[in-house]
Amino acid sequence: MRAVDLILKKRAGQTLGADEIDFFIRGYASGQVPDYQAAALAMAVYFRGMDAEETLALTRSMMTTGEVLDLSALPGPKADKHSTGGVGDKTSLVLAPLAAACGLYVPMISGRGLGHTGGTLDKLESIPGFDVHLSLQRFHEVLSRARLALIGQTPEIAPADRKLYALRDVTGTVESRPLIAASIMSKKMAEGIDALVLDVKTGDGAFMRELDDSRALARAMVEIGRGMGRKVAALITDMDQPLGRAVGNALEVEECIETLKGRGPKDTESLSLELCAWMLWLGGISSTLEAARTRARDALASGAGLRKFQEVIELQGGDPRVCDDLTRLPRAQSSIELPAPAEGRLAVLRCRAVGDAAMLLGAGRETLDSRIDPAVGIVLHKKVGDLVLKGEPLLTLRVNDRRRLEAALALLRDAVRVAPEAPAAAPLIRDVIH
Ligand code: URA
């Protein structure tokens, strides 16, 4: 078999066999297939696509270039959640402790933020001392003790995807549905989980802006899960405006702690509870989705979720006192408010622009090696549909470095529109693919 023949075959729009895909991916992971051939194949897939069987084979091959965790010794179901990424998208830090408090094992391997989107790891690292770089052995220990461990991608997990994703990033081949689906699922399926809930974002701040594209990506990933004998469901959720009120790492941790105390914004709370309920149901902790919803709500109301979060913070070297004393989280030096230009209702709050403005303030990364400032970000005082008075603050920027403040403010001024009437905000959950 030769790599070039497989490129030609895909370029001609033909279907690759599982053995061919495996040959190519293994060769790429080991260095026998060079970057330029992998880039050519990725481009051919970008234009010609892959069917469900090819996508499943690609996922399997990428997954098995690395370690697949064996968590069978843990006495209970294991489940996780994955989000395709958004702005203020912080549900992991609420739902993971809730699900663990309800009896699920949650081995969560997360990523960092890039561009306008945030990442769970960056949020966790804003908790003083929190270590996201546990060895796989320590990850096991924390998981078996707390039923929850939260770490970053390790080099052992799906190394072919790590290499290919970096290559796709610089060859214009990221936005390919089969490549995205296989990339995400190769990492998630390597976690050794029985069930996975996908939060596929849709709208202005999402990777896939159109609902139909988000649905198609969700279907592709649910299909892969089924092909691998795991229970997978996808909720398609709104990203036309940021989730909750906080955008920025420590600010989002603060919102999560408030949510675990029952005082969070309604959208953050309800999406976290719903995703948690799906995890509990698919994981077999609850026999119906309704029972799972009740169980998740009870774990929130009793404070069990908050106690679980405190426990895991401590086990991973962080300062658990942040849960009782939010001033222990990093705080920005100054605050600048953006006043409403007129009286009326907030009609538009462009999600991507809010994410970009937060990135300019230092809350996110422009490139993979940018440094982030955990304290800075944006707090929203109004959401789409809310009544506003002229001059009333729409949002507050929390700032340390003022060098790009004007650019951030300009983006935000353009991102909001106040009108006499506002359309009702889109429903938070747009569809479910199961
Ligand atoms: N996230 C991933 O992990 N892979 C992709 O291809 C896109 C988003």
Short mmCIF file of C-alpha atoms and ligand atoms in Angstrom, two decimals:
data_model
loop_
_atom_site.label_atom_id
_atom_site.label_comp_id
_atom_site.label_asym_id
_atom_site.label_seq_id
_atom_site.Cartn_x
_atom_site.Cartn_y
_atom_site.Cartn_z
CA MET A 1 0.00 0.00 0.00
CA ARG A 2 1.24 3.53 -0.74
CA ALA A 3 0.03 6.72 0.89
CA VAL A 4 -0.13 8.50 -2.47
CA ASP A 5 -2.60 5.95 -3.86
CA LEU A 6 -4.93 6.55 -0.94
CA ILE A 7 -4.74 10.32 -1.54
CA LEU A 8 -5.58 9.75 -5.22
CA LYS A 9 -8.44 7.46 -4.30
CA LYS A 10 -10.01 10.01 -1.95
CA ARG A 11 -9.32 12.83 -4.41
CA ALA A 12 -11.37 10.88 -6.96
CA GLY A 13 -14.23 10.71 -4.45
CA GLN A 14 -13.92 7.00 -3.72
CA THR A 15 -14.41 5.32 -0.38
CA LEU A 16 -11.38 4.25 1.64
CA GLY A 17 -11.40 0.93 3.45
CA ALA A 18 -10.75 0.64 7.18
CA ASP A 19 -7.40 -1.08 6.48
CA GLU A 20 -6.34 1.76 4.18
CA ILE A 21 -7.27 4.45 6.69
CA ASP A 22 -5.47 2.54 9.42
CA PHE A 23 -2.34 2.17 7.27
CA PHE A 24 -2.30 5.90 6.57
CA ILE A 25 -2.96 7.06 10.15
CA ARG A 26 -0.49 4.64 11.72
CA GLY A 27 2.12 5.69 9.18
CA TYR A 28 1.44 9.34 9.93
CA ALA A 29 1.67 8.84 13.70
CA SER A 30 4.98 6.98 13.36
CA GLY A 31 6.49 9.54 10.96
CA GLN A 32 6.55 7.25 7.91
CA VAL A 33 3.85 9.27 6.21
CA PRO A 34 5.06 12.90 6.03
CA ASP A 35 3.04 16.01 6.89
CA TYR A 36 2.61 16.97 3.24
CA GLN A 37 0.84 13.73 2.41
CA ALA A 38 -1.37 13.96 5.50
CA ALA A 39 -2.23 17.55 4.50
CA ALA A 40 -3.12 16.37 0.99
CA LEU A 41 -5.38 13.63 2.33
CA ALA A 42 -7.03 16.07 4.76
CA MET A 43 -7.75 18.42 1.84
CA ALA A 44 -9.15 15.56 -0.25
CA VAL A 45 -11.42 14.62 2.68
CA TYR A 46 -12.39 18.27 3.06
CA PHE A 47 -13.70 18.31 -0.52
CA ARG A 48 -14.87 14.71 -0.93
CA GLY A 49 -16.06 13.93 2.61
CA MET A 50 -16.18 10.55 4.29
CA ASP A 51 -19.14 8.28 4.89
CA ALA A 52 -20.10 7.00 8.33
CA GLU A 53 -17.98 3.84 8.04
CA GLU A 54 -14.88 5.74 6.97
CA THR A 55 -15.38 8.27 9.77
CA LEU A 56 -15.72 5.46 12.29
CA ALA A 57 -12.57 3.78 10.94
CA LEU A 58 -10.67 7.07 11.12
CA THR A 59 -11.79 7.57 14.72
CA ARG A 60 -10.71 4.04 15.68
CA SER A 61 -7.33 4.39 14.02
CA MET A 62 -6.59 7.76 15.63
CA MET A 63 -7.77 6.53 19.01
CA THR A 64 -5.62 3.40 18.91
CA THR A 65 -2.43 5.26 17.99
CA GLY A 66 -2.43 6.06 21.71
CA GLU A 67 -3.49 4.75 25.05
CA VAL A 68 -7.12 3.79 25.61
CA LEU A 69 -7.83 4.06 29.32
CA ASP A 70 -9.10 0.93 30.97
CA LEU A 71 -11.35 2.02 33.81
CA SER A 72 -13.11 -1.33 34.12
CA ALA A 73 -11.75 -1.77 37.64
CA LEU A 74 -13.82 1.18 38.84
CA PRO A 75 -17.08 -0.19 40.24
CA GLY A 76 -19.65 1.91 38.41
CA PRO A 77 -20.61 3.60 35.16
CA LYS A 78 -18.29 6.20 33.64
CA ALA A 79 -19.53 9.11 31.59
CA ASP A 80 -18.35 12.44 30.31
CA LYS A 81 -19.58 15.52 28.46
CA HIS A 82 -17.90 17.29 25.59
CA SER A 83 -18.72 20.71 24.23
CA THR A 84 -17.76 21.88 20.75
CA GLY A 85 -16.81 25.20 22.34
CA GLY A 86 -18.35 28.56 22.97
CA VAL A 87 -18.26 31.81 24.92
CA GLY A 88 -18.96 31.71 28.66
CA ASP A 89 -19.48 27.99 28.17
CA LYS A 90 -18.67 26.82 31.67
CA THR A 91 -21.07 23.94 32.29
CA SER A 92 -18.33 21.34 32.87
CA LEU A 93 -17.40 22.83 36.24
CA VAL A 94 -21.01 22.58 37.38
CA LEU A 95 -22.18 19.32 35.85
CA ALA A 96 -19.08 17.22 36.49
CA PRO A 97 -19.21 17.61 40.31
CA LEU A 98 -22.99 17.15 40.24
CA ALA A 99 -22.73 13.94 38.19
CA ALA A 100 -19.96 12.58 40.43
CA ALA A 101 -22.02 13.46 43.52
CA CYS A 102 -24.86 11.39 42.00
CA GLY A 103 -22.66 8.31 41.66
CA LEU A 104 -21.15 8.53 38.15
CA TYR A 105 -17.43 8.30 37.53
CA VAL A 106 -16.43 11.33 35.45
CA PRO A 107 -12.96 11.03 33.88
CA MET A 108 -12.86 14.44 32.23
CA ILE A 109 -10.04 15.20 29.80
CA SER A 110 -10.44 18.76 28.58
CA GLY A 111 -8.83 21.32 26.31
CA ARG A 112 -7.73 24.92 26.39
CA GLY A 113 -9.41 27.91 24.85
CA LEU A 114 -8.44 29.18 21.43
CA GLY A 115 -9.60 32.34 19.65
CA HIS A 116 -12.96 33.54 20.89
CA THR A 117 -13.74 30.31 22.77
CA GLY A 118 -12.79 29.42 26.33
CA GLY A 119 -11.42 26.13 27.63
CA THR A 120 -12.06 24.18 30.82
CA LEU A 121 -8.36 23.82 31.62
CA ASP A 122 -7.76 27.56 31.62
CA LYS A 123 -10.74 28.04 33.91
CA LEU A 124 -9.51 25.38 36.35
CA GLU A 125 -6.01 26.85 36.37
CA SER A 126 -7.41 30.15 37.61
CA ILE A 127 -8.03 28.35 40.93
CA PRO A 128 -4.79 28.90 42.88
CA GLY A 129 -2.70 25.71 42.90
CA PHE A 130 -5.04 23.58 40.76
CA ASP A 131 -2.97 21.05 38.79
CA VAL A 132 -4.39 19.87 35.47
CA HIS A 133 -1.25 17.93 34.53
CA LEU A 134 -1.72 14.80 36.63
CA SER A 135 0.05 11.64 35.52
CA LEU A 136 -2.36 8.99 34.28
CA GLN A 137 -1.67 7.07 37.50
CA ARG A 138 -2.59 10.04 39.71
CA PHE A 139 -5.61 10.69 37.46
CA HIS A 140 -6.76 7.14 38.30
CA GLU A 141 -6.21 7.69 42.02
CA VAL A 142 -8.17 10.96 42.11
CA LEU A 143 -10.92 9.43 39.98
CA SER A 144 -11.32 6.37 42.16
CA ARG A 145 -11.42 8.50 45.30
CA ALA A 146 -13.65 11.38 44.21
CA ARG A 147 -15.34 9.77 41.17
CA LEU A 148 -14.13 12.87 39.35
CA ALA A 149 -10.81 14.00 37.94
CA LEU A 150 -10.22 16.91 35.56
CA ILE A 151 -7.07 16.93 33.48
CA GLY A 152 -5.62 18.14 30.18
CA GLN A 153 -4.95 16.15 27.08
CA THR A 154 -1.93 13.94 27.71
CA PRO A 155 0.55 12.99 24.95
CA GLU A 156 -0.57 9.37 25.36
CA ILE A 157 -4.16 10.08 24.23
CA ALA A 158 -4.78 9.92 20.44
CA PRO A 159 -1.34 11.25 19.37
CA ALA A 160 -2.28 10.98 15.68
CA ASP A 161 -5.12 13.42 16.26
CA ARG A 162 -2.83 15.84 18.09
CA LYS A 163 -0.50 15.86 15.09
CA LEU A 164 -3.24 15.99 12.48
CA TYR A 165 -5.19 18.75 14.26
CA ALA A 166 -2.11 20.99 14.35
CA LEU A 167 -1.60 20.30 10.65
CA ARG A 168 -5.24 21.00 9.78
CA ASP A 169 -5.01 24.28 11.63
CA VAL A 170 -2.40 25.56 9.17
CA THR A 171 -3.67 23.90 5.98
CA GLY A 172 -7.26 25.17 5.85
CA THR A 173 -8.76 21.77 6.68
CA VAL A 174 -10.27 22.29 10.12
CA GLU A 175 -13.85 22.81 8.92
CA SER A 176 -14.48 19.31 7.67
CA ARG A 177 -17.32 17.46 9.37
CA PRO A 178 -15.80 13.94 9.31
CA LEU A 179 -12.41 15.27 10.42
CA ILE A 180 -13.93 17.23 13.31
CA ALA A 181 -16.14 14.33 14.36
CA ALA A 182 -13.29 11.81 14.28
CA SER A 183 -10.94 14.22 16.05
CA ILE A 184 -13.29 14.86 18.95
CA MET A 185 -14.50 11.28 19.27
CA SER A 186 -11.01 9.70 19.07
CA LYS A 187 -10.06 11.59 22.23
CA LYS A 188 -13.33 11.08 24.07
CA MET A 189 -13.60 7.37 23.30
CA ALA A 190 -10.02 6.91 24.60
CA GLU A 191 -11.23 7.98 28.06
CA GLY A 192 -12.68 4.53 28.68
CA ILE A 193 -16.22 5.86 29.21
CA ASP A 194 -19.53 4.03 28.79
CA ALA A 195 -21.54 7.12 27.89
CA LEU A 196 -20.95 10.55 26.44
CA VAL A 197 -23.14 13.62 26.19
CA LEU A 198 -22.18 16.08 23.47
CA ASP A 199 -23.05 19.73 23.73
CA VAL A 200 -22.94 20.82 20.11
CA LYS A 201 -23.11 24.59 19.98
CA THR A 202 -24.89 26.48 17.25
CA GLY A 203 -25.07 30.16 16.36
CA ASP A 204 -22.80 33.18 16.11
CA GLY A 205 -20.28 32.11 18.77
CA ALA A 206 -20.14 28.45 17.73
CA PHE A 207 -17.83 26.52 15.47
CA MET A 208 -20.86 25.63 13.36
CA ARG A 209 -23.04 28.69 13.00
CA GLU A 210 -25.94 27.07 11.13
CA LEU A 211 -28.35 24.78 12.95
CA ASP A 212 -28.33 22.22 10.12
CA ASP A 213 -24.51 22.01 10.18
CA SER A 214 -24.54 21.56 13.96
CA ARG A 215 -27.15 18.82 13.59
CA ALA A 216 -25.09 17.04 10.93
CA LEU A 217 -21.94 17.18 13.11
CA ALA A 218 -23.94 15.90 16.08
CA ARG A 219 -25.31 13.01 14.00
CA ALA A 220 -21.84 12.08 12.79
CA MET A 221 -20.53 11.91 16.36
CA VAL A 222 -23.55 10.03 17.72
CA GLU A 223 -23.07 7.53 14.86
CA ILE A 224 -19.41 7.02 15.82
CA GLY A 225 -20.41 6.44 19.42
CA ARG A 226 -22.96 3.86 18.36
CA GLY A 227 -20.38 2.17 16.13
CA MET A 228 -18.10 1.86 19.13
CA GLY A 229 -20.83 0.42 21.32
CA ARG A 230 -21.11 3.45 23.62
CA LYS A 231 -24.16 5.44 24.57
CA VAL A 232 -23.91 8.88 23.02
CA ALA A 233 -26.45 11.69 22.77
CA ALA A 234 -26.04 15.24 21.53
CA LEU A 235 -27.84 18.36 22.66
CA ILE A 236 -27.69 21.18 20.14
CA THR A 237 -27.54 24.35 22.21
CA ASP A 238 -27.67 28.05 21.54
CA MET A 239 -24.49 30.11 21.20
CA ASP A 240 -25.99 33.26 19.69
CA GLN A 241 -25.24 34.98 22.99
CA PRO A 242 -22.76 33.95 25.70
CA LEU A 243 -23.91 31.45 28.29
CA GLY A 244 -24.48 32.95 31.73
CA ARG A 245 -23.04 36.31 32.71
CA ALA A 246 -19.29 35.76 33.02
CA VAL A 247 -16.74 35.46 30.21
CA GLY A 248 -13.17 34.99 31.43
CA ASN A 249 -11.51 32.32 33.49
CA ALA A 250 -11.70 33.24 37.19
CA LEU A 251 -14.96 35.08 36.54
CA GLU A 252 -16.44 31.87 35.13
CA VAL A 253 -15.19 29.80 38.06
CA GLU A 254 -16.93 32.30 40.33
CA GLU A 255 -20.16 31.87 38.34
CA CYS A 256 -19.86 28.08 38.61
CA ILE A 257 -19.42 28.21 42.37
CA GLU A 258 -22.44 30.52 42.63
CA THR A 259 -24.38 28.11 40.41
CA LEU A 260 -23.43 25.17 42.64
CA LYS A 261 -24.80 27.24 45.54
CA GLY A 262 -28.10 27.69 43.67
CA ARG A 263 -27.41 31.37 42.96
CA GLY A 264 -26.18 31.17 39.37
CA PRO A 265 -27.74 32.60 36.21
CA LYS A 266 -30.74 30.58 35.08
CA ASP A 267 -29.27 29.59 31.69
CA THR A 268 -25.99 28.30 33.18
CA GLU A 269 -27.94 26.38 35.81
CA SER A 270 -30.53 24.86 33.51
CA LEU A 271 -28.09 23.77 30.79
CA SER A 272 -25.70 22.27 33.35
CA LEU A 273 -28.56 20.37 35.00
CA GLU A 274 -29.92 19.10 31.68
CA LEU A 275 -26.52 17.87 30.43
CA CYS A 276 -25.90 16.27 33.82
CA ALA A 277 -29.29 14.53 33.66
CA TRP A 278 -28.44 13.08 30.24
CA MET A 279 -25.13 11.79 31.64
CA LEU A 280 -26.92 10.16 34.58
CA TRP A 281 -29.53 8.60 32.34
CA LEU A 282 -27.17 7.34 29.63
CA GLY A 283 -24.75 6.16 32.30
CA GLY A 284 -27.54 4.09 33.87
CA ILE A 285 -27.57 5.87 37.24
CA SER A 286 -31.23 6.79 36.72
CA SER A 287 -33.76 4.68 34.85
CA THR A 288 -35.58 7.58 33.20
CA LEU A 289 -34.51 11.02 32.04
CA GLU A 290 -37.09 12.57 34.38
CA ALA A 291 -35.65 10.71 37.36
CA ALA A 292 -32.17 11.83 36.29
CA ARG A 293 -33.31 15.46 36.19
CA THR A 294 -34.70 15.19 39.71
CA ARG A 295 -31.48 13.58 40.92
CA ALA A 296 -29.31 16.30 39.40
CA ARG A 297 -31.51 19.05 40.88
CA ASP A 298 -31.36 17.39 44.32
CA ALA A 299 -27.54 17.25 44.18
CA LEU A 300 -27.52 20.97 43.47
CA ALA A 301 -30.05 21.86 46.15
CA SER A 302 -28.38 19.75 48.85
CA GLY A 303 -24.95 21.27 48.22
CA ALA A 304 -23.53 17.82 47.32
CA GLY A 305 -22.25 19.17 44.00
CA LEU A 306 -20.45 22.05 45.68
CA ARG A 307 -18.86 19.72 48.25
CA LYS A 308 -17.70 17.44 45.41
CA PHE A 309 -16.14 20.40 43.60
CA GLN A 310 -14.31 21.37 46.81
CA GLU A 311 -13.09 17.81 47.27
CA VAL A 312 -11.66 17.56 43.76
CA ILE A 313 -10.04 21.00 43.97
CA GLU A 314 -8.22 19.85 47.10
CA LEU A 315 -7.22 16.47 45.60
CA GLN A 316 -5.75 18.24 42.58
CA GLY A 317 -3.67 20.64 44.66
CA GLY A 318 -5.97 23.66 44.48
CA ASP A 319 -7.22 25.92 47.25
CA PRO A 320 -10.70 24.61 48.18
CA ARG A 321 -11.35 27.76 50.23
CA VAL A 322 -12.22 29.56 46.96
CA CYS A 323 -15.66 28.00 47.28
CA ASP A 324 -16.33 29.88 50.53
CA ASP A 325 -14.29 32.96 49.78
CA LEU A 326 -14.39 34.10 46.16
CA THR A 327 -11.82 36.83 46.85
CA ARG A 328 -9.21 34.06 46.82
CA LEU A 329 -9.64 33.89 43.04
CA PRO A 330 -7.51 36.25 40.93
CA ARG A 331 -9.11 39.70 40.52
CA ALA A 332 -8.46 42.30 37.85
CA GLN A 333 -7.24 45.74 38.92
CA SER A 334 -9.88 47.84 37.23
CA SER A 335 -13.40 47.76 35.87
CA ILE A 336 -14.81 49.69 32.94
CA GLU A 337 -18.50 49.77 32.13
CA LEU A 338 -20.15 49.92 28.74
CA PRO A 339 -23.34 52.01 29.09
CA ALA A 340 -26.51 51.38 27.07
CA PRO A 341 -26.69 53.81 24.12
CA ALA A 342 -30.49 54.10 24.39
CA GLU A 343 -33.52 52.93 26.31
CA GLY A 344 -35.28 49.80 25.09
CA ARG A 345 -34.53 46.11 25.01
CA LEU A 346 -31.23 44.44 24.33
CA ALA A 347 -31.89 43.05 20.85
CA VAL A 348 -28.42 41.77 19.89
CA LEU A 349 -25.41 40.65 21.92
CA ARG A 350 -23.01 39.23 19.35
CA CYS A 351 -21.43 36.22 20.91
CA ARG A 352 -18.25 35.92 18.85
CA ALA A 353 -17.42 39.60 19.34
CA VAL A 354 -17.80 39.25 23.12
CA GLY A 355 -15.42 36.26 22.99
CA ASP A 356 -12.97 38.19 20.81
CA ALA A 357 -13.10 41.21 23.14
CA ALA A 358 -12.41 38.96 26.13
CA MET A 359 -9.46 37.50 24.23
CA LEU A 360 -8.11 40.99 23.52
CA LEU A 361 -8.25 41.75 27.24
CA GLY A 362 -6.11 38.64 27.83
CA ALA A 363 -8.77 36.09 28.84
CA GLY A 364 -8.15 33.98 25.72
CA ARG A 365 -5.44 32.98 23.28
CA GLU A 366 -4.82 34.35 19.86
CA THR A 367 -2.37 31.56 19.11
CA LEU A 368 -1.69 28.30 20.91
CA ASP A 369 1.24 29.76 22.85
CA SER A 370 -0.29 33.10 23.91
CA ARG A 371 -0.29 33.65 27.69
CA ILE A 372 -3.61 34.29 29.32
CA ASP A 373 -4.53 36.42 32.32
CA PRO A 374 -6.89 34.42 34.56
CA ALA A 375 -8.39 37.51 36.22
CA VAL A 376 -9.67 39.49 33.27
CA GLY A 377 -12.84 39.22 31.22
CA ILE A 378 -16.34 40.55 30.77
CA VAL A 379 -19.39 40.47 33.03
CA LEU A 380 -22.73 40.82 31.29
CA HIS A 381 -25.45 42.70 33.15
CA LYS A 382 -28.06 42.28 30.44
CA LYS A 383 -29.00 39.42 28.17
CA VAL A 384 -30.99 39.42 24.95
CA GLY A 385 -34.56 40.56 25.56
CA ASP A 386 -33.82 42.41 28.84
CA LEU A 387 -35.13 45.95 29.40
CA VAL A 388 -32.40 48.58 29.56
CA LEU A 389 -32.36 52.25 30.50
CA LYS A 390 -30.19 54.74 28.64
CA GLY A 391 -26.77 54.95 30.32
CA GLU A 392 -27.30 51.83 32.41
CA PRO A 393 -24.26 49.47 32.27
CA LEU A 394 -24.77 46.68 29.73
CA LEU A 395 -21.54 44.97 30.71
CA THR A 396 -18.36 45.48 32.71
CA LEU A 397 -14.85 44.83 31.42
CA ARG A 398 -12.43 43.55 34.07
CA VAL A 399 -9.04 44.78 32.99
CA ASN A 400 -5.36 44.55 33.89
CA ASP A 401 -3.47 45.43 30.71
CA ARG A 402 -5.00 48.43 28.94
CA ARG A 403 -3.04 48.12 25.71
CA ARG A 404 -5.91 46.54 23.79
CA LEU A 405 -8.73 48.00 25.83
CA GLU A 406 -9.85 50.44 23.12
CA ALA A 407 -9.96 47.64 20.53
CA ALA A 408 -12.03 45.49 22.93
CA LEU A 409 -14.42 48.37 23.65
CA ALA A 410 -14.86 49.04 19.93
CA LEU A 411 -15.77 45.39 19.34
CA LEU A 412 -18.26 45.45 22.20
CA ARG A 413 -19.92 48.69 21.10
CA ASP A 414 -20.53 47.02 17.74
CA ALA A 415 -21.66 43.79 19.36
CA VAL A 416 -24.71 45.23 21.13
CA ARG A 417 -27.89 46.73 19.80
CA VAL A 418 -30.69 48.21 21.86
CA ALA A 419 -34.06 48.49 20.10
CA PRO A 420 -37.59 49.44 21.12
CA GLU A 421 -38.61 45.80 20.71
CA ALA A 422 -36.47 42.67 20.86
CA PRO A 423 -37.23 39.23 19.47
CA ALA A 424 -37.45 36.56 22.13
CA ALA A 425 -34.03 35.00 22.76
CA ALA A 426 -33.59 31.64 21.01
CA PRO A 427 -34.38 28.61 23.19
CA LEU A 428 -31.28 27.30 24.95
CA ILE A 429 -31.72 23.73 23.73
CA ARG A 430 -32.44 23.74 20.02
CA ASP A 431 -32.52 20.02 19.35
CA VAL A 432 -31.54 16.62 20.72
CA ILE A 433 -29.90 13.90 18.60
CA HIS A 434 -30.10 10.53 20.26
N1 URA B 1 -12.02 20.16 18.39
C1 URA B 1 -11.26 19.06 18.17
O1 URA B 1 -10.82 18.42 19.11
N2 URA B 1 -11.02 18.70 16.91
C2 URA B 1 -11.49 19.37 15.84
O2 URA B 1 -11.23 18.98 14.73
C3 URA B 1 -12.26 20.52 16.09
C4 URA B 1 -12.52 20.88 17.37
#
